[in-house]
JSON list of C-alpha atoms in Angstrom, two decimals:
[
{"chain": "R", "resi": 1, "resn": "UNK", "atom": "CA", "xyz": [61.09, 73.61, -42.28]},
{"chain": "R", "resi": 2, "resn": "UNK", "atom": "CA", "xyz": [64.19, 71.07, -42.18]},
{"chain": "R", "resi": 3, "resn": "UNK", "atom": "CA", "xyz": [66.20, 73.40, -40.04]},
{"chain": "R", "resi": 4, "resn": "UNK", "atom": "CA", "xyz": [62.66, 73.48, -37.58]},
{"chain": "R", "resi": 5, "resn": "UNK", "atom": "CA", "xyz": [62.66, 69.44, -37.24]},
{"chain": "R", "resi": 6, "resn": "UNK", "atom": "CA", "xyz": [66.46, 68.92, -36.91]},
{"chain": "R", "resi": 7, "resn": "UNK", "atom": "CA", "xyz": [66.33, 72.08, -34.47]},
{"chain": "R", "resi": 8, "resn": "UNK", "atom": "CA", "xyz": [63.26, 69.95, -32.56]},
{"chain": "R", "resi": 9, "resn": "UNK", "atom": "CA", "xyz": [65.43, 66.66, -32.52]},
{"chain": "R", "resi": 10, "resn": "UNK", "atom": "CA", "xyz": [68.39, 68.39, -31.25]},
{"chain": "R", "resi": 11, "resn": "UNK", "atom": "CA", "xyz": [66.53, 69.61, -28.55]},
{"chain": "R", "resi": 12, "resn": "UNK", "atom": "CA", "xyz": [64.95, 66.75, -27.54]},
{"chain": "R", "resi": 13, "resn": "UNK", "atom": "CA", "xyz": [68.31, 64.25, -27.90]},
{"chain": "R", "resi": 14, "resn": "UNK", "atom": "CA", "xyz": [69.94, 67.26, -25.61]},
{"chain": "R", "resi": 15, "resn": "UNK", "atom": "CA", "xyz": [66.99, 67.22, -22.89]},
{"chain": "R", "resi": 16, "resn": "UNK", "atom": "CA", "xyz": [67.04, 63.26, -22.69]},
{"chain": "R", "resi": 17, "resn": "UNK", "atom": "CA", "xyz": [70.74, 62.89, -21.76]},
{"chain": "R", "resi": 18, "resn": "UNK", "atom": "CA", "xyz": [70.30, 65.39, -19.35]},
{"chain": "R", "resi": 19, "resn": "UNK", "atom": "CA", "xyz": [68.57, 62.99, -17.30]},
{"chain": "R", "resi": 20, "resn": "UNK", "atom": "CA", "xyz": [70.85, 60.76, -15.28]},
{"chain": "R", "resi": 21, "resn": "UNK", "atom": "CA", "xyz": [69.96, 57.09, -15.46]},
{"chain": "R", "resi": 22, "resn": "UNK", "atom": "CA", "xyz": [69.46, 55.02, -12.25]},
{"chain": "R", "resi": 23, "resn": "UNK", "atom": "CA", "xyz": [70.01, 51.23, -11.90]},
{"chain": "R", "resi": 24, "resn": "UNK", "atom": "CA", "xyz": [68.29, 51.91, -8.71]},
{"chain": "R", "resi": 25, "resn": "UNK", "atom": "CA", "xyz": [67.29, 48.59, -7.08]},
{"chain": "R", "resi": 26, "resn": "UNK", "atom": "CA", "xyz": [65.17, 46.79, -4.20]},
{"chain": "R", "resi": 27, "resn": "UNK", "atom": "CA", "xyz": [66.15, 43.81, -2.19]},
{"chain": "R", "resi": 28, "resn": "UNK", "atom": "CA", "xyz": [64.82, 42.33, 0.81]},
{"chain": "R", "resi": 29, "resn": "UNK", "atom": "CA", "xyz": [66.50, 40.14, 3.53]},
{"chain": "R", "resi": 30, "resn": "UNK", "atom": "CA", "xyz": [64.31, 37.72, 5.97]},
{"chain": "R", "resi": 31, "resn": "UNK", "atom": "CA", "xyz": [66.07, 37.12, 9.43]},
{"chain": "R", "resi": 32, "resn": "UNK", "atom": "CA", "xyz": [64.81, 34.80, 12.26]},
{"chain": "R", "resi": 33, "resn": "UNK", "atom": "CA", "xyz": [63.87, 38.75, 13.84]},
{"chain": "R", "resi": 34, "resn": "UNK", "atom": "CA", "xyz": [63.56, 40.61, 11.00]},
{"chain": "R", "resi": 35, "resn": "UNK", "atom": "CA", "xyz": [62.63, 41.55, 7.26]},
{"chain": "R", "resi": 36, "resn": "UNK", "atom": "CA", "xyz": [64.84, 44.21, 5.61]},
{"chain": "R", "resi": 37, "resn": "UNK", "atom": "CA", "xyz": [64.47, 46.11, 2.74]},
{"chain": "R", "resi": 38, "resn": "UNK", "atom": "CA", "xyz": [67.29, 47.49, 0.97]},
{"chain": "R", "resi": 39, "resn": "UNK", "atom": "CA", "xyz": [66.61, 50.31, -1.85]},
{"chain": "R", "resi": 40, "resn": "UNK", "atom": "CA", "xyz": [69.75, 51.30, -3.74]},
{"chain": "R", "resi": 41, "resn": "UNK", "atom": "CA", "xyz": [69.39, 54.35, -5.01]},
{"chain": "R", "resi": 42, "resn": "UNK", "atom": "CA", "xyz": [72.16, 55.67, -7.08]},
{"chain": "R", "resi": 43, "resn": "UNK", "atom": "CA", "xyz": [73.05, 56.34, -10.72]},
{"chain": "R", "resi": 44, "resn": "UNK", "atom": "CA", "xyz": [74.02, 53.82, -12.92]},
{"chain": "R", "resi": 45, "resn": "UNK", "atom": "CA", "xyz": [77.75, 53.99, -13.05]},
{"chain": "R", "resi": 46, "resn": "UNK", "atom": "CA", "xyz": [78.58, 54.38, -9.72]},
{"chain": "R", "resi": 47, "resn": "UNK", "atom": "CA", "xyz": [81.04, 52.14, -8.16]},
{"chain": "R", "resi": 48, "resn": "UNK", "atom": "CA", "xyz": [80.17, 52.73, -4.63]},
{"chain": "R", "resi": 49, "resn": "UNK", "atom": "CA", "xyz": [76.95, 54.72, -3.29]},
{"chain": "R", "resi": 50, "resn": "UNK", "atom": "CA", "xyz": [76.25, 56.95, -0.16]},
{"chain": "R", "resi": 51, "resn": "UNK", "atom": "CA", "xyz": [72.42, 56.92, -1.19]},
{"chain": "R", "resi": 52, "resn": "UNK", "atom": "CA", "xyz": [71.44, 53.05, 0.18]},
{"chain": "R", "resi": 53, "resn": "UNK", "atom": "CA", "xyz": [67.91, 52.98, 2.39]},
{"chain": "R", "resi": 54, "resn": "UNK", "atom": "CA", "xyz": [67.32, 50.33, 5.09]},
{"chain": "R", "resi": 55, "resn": "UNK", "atom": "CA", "xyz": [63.77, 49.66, 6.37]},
{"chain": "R", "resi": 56, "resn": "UNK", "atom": "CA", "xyz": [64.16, 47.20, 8.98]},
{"chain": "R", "resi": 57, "resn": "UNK", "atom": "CA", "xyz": [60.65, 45.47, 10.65]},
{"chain": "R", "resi": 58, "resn": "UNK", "atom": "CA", "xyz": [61.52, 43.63, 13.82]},
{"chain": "R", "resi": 59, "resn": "UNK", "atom": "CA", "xyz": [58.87, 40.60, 13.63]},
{"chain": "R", "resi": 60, "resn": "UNK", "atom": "CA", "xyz": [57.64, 40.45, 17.22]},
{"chain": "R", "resi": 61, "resn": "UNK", "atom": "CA", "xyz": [56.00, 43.71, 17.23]},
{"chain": "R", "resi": 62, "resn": "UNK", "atom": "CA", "xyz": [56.33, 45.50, 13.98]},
{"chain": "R", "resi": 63, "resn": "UNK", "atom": "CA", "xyz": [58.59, 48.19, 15.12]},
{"chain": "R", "resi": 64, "resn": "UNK", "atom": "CA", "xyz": [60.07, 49.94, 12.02]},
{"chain": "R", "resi": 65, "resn": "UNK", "atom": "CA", "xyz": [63.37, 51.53, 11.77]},
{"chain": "R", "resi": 66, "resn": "UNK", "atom": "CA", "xyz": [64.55, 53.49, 8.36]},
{"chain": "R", "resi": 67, "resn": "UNK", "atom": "CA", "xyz": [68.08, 54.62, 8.23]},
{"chain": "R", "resi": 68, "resn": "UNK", "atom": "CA", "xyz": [70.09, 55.86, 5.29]},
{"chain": "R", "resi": 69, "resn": "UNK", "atom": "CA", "xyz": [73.70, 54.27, 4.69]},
{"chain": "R", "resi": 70, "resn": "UNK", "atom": "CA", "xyz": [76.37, 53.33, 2.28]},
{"chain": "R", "resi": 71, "resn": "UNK", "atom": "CA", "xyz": [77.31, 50.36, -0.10]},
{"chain": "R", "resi": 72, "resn": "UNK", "atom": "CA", "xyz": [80.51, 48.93, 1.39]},
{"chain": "R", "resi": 73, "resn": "UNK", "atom": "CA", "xyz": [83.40, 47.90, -1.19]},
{"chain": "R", "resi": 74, "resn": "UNK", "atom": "CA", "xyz": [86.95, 46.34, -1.33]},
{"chain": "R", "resi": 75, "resn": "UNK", "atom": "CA", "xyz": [89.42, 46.60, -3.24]},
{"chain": "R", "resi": 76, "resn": "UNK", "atom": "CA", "xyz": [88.93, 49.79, -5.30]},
{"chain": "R", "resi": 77, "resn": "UNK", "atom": "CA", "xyz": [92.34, 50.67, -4.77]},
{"chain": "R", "resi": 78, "resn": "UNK", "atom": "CA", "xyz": [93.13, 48.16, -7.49]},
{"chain": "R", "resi": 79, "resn": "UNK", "atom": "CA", "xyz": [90.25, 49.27, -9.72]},
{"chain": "R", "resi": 80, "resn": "UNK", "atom": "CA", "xyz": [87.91, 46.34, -9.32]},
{"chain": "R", "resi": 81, "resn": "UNK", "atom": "CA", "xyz": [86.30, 47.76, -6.19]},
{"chain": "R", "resi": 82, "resn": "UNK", "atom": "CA", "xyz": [83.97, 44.83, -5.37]},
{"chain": "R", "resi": 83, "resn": "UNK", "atom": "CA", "xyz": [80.23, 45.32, -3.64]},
{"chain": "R", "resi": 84, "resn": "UNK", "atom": "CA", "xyz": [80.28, 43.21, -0.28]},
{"chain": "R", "resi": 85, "resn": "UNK", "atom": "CA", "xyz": [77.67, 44.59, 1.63]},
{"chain": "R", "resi": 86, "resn": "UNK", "atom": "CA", "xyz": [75.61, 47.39, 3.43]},
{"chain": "R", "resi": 87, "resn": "UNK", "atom": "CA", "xyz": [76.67, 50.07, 6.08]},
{"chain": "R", "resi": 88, "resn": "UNK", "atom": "CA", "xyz": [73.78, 51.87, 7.99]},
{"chain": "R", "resi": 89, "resn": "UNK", "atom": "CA", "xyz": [74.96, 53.62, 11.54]},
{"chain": "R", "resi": 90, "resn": "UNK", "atom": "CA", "xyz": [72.12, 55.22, 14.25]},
{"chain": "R", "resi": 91, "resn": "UNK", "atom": "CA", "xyz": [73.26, 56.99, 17.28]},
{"chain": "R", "resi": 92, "resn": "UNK", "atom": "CA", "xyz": [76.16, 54.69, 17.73]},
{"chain": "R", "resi": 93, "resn": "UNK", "atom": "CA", "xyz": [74.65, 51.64, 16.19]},
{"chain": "R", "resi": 94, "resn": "UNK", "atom": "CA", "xyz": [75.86, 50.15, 13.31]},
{"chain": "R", "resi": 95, "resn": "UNK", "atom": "CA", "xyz": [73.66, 47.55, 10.97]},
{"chain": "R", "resi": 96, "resn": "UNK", "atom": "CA", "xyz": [75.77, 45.87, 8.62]},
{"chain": "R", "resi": 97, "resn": "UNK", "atom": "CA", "xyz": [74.55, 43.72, 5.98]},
{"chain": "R", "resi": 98, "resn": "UNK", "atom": "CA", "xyz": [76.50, 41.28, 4.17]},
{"chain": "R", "resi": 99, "resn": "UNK", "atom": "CA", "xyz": [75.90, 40.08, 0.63]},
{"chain": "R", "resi": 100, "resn": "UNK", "atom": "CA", "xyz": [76.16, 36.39, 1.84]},
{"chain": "R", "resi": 101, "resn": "UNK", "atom": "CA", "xyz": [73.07, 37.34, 4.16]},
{"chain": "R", "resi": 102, "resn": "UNK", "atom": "CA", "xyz": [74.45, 38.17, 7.31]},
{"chain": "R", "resi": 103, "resn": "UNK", "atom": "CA", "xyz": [72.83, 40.94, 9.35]},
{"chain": "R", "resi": 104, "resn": "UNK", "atom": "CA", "xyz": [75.12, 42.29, 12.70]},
{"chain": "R", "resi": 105, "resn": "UNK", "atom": "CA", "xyz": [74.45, 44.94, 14.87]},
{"chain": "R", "resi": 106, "resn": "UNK", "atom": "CA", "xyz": [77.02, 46.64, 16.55]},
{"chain": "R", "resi": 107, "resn": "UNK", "atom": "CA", "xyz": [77.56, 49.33, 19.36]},
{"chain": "R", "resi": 108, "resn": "UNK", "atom": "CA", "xyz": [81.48, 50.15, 18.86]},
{"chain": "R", "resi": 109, "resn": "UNK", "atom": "CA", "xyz": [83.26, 47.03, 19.12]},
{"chain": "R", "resi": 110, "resn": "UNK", "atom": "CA", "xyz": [80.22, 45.25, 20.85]},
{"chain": "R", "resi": 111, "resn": "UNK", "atom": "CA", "xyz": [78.08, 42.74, 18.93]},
{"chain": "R", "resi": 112, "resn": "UNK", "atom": "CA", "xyz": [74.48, 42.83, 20.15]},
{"chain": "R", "resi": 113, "resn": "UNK", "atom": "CA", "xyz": [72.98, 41.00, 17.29]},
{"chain": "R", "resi": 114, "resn": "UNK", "atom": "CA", "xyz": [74.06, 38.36, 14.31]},
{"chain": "R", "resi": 115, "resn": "UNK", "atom": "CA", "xyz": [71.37, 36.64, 12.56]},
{"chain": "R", "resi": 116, "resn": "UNK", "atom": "CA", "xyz": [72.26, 34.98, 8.62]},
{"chain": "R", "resi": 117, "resn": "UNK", "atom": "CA", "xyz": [68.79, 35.27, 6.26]},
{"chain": "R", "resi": 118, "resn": "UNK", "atom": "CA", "xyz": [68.12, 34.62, 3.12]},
{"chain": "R", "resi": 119, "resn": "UNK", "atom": "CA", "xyz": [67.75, 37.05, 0.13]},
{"chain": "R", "resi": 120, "resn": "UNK", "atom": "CA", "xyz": [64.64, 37.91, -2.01]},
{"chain": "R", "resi": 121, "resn": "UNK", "atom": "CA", "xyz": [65.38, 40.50, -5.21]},
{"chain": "R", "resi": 122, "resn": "UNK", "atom": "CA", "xyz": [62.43, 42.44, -6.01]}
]
């Protein structure tokens, strides 16, 4: 009966650390133009992270725009490989997003839009 329970326990300490566990996160950023979400969605752990969503809504007529992207980070060459913002790129266009709020958009070396916002965690 004691080798049944321990086997049990066992089993179910094995099956719950077989699950990954995400410090997945929301934030949103409010431009003059627009209201982005950000959803991180990586596990916890991980320095940098290809699995970032961006839902962007343009303000003047709802127009909705979901890309997936990258965390950007500096300095992990020296280990401390610091987040400092958000990469998305569609068709050519890249939306960055800066921790200090800043949202550009670029077309290669061509800035069509910079806007600074404020952050709201959620």
């Amino acid at each position: 009966m004691v080798k049944k329970i321990f086997s049990v326990l066992i089993g179910i300490v094995s099956i719950s650390h077989s699950y990954t566990s995400f410090a997945s996160y929301t934030s949103s950023l409010e431009t003059e133009n627009f209201i982005i979400t950000i959803n991180v969605l990586c596990p916890e752990g991980e320095v940098t992270c290809d699995d970032v969503m961006y839902t962007g809504i343009r303000k003047k007529d709802s127009a909705t725009l979901t890309l997936k992207g990258k965390t950007l980070n500096k300095n992990c060459k020296t280990g401390t490989c610091n987040l400092y913002g958000y990469e998305f790129i569609n068709r050519g266009t890249t939306y960055t997003i800066y921790l200090d709020g800043i949202l550009e958009i670029t077309q290669g070396n061509k800035l069509l839009l910079s806007e600074v916002g404020k952050w709201n965690s959620q």
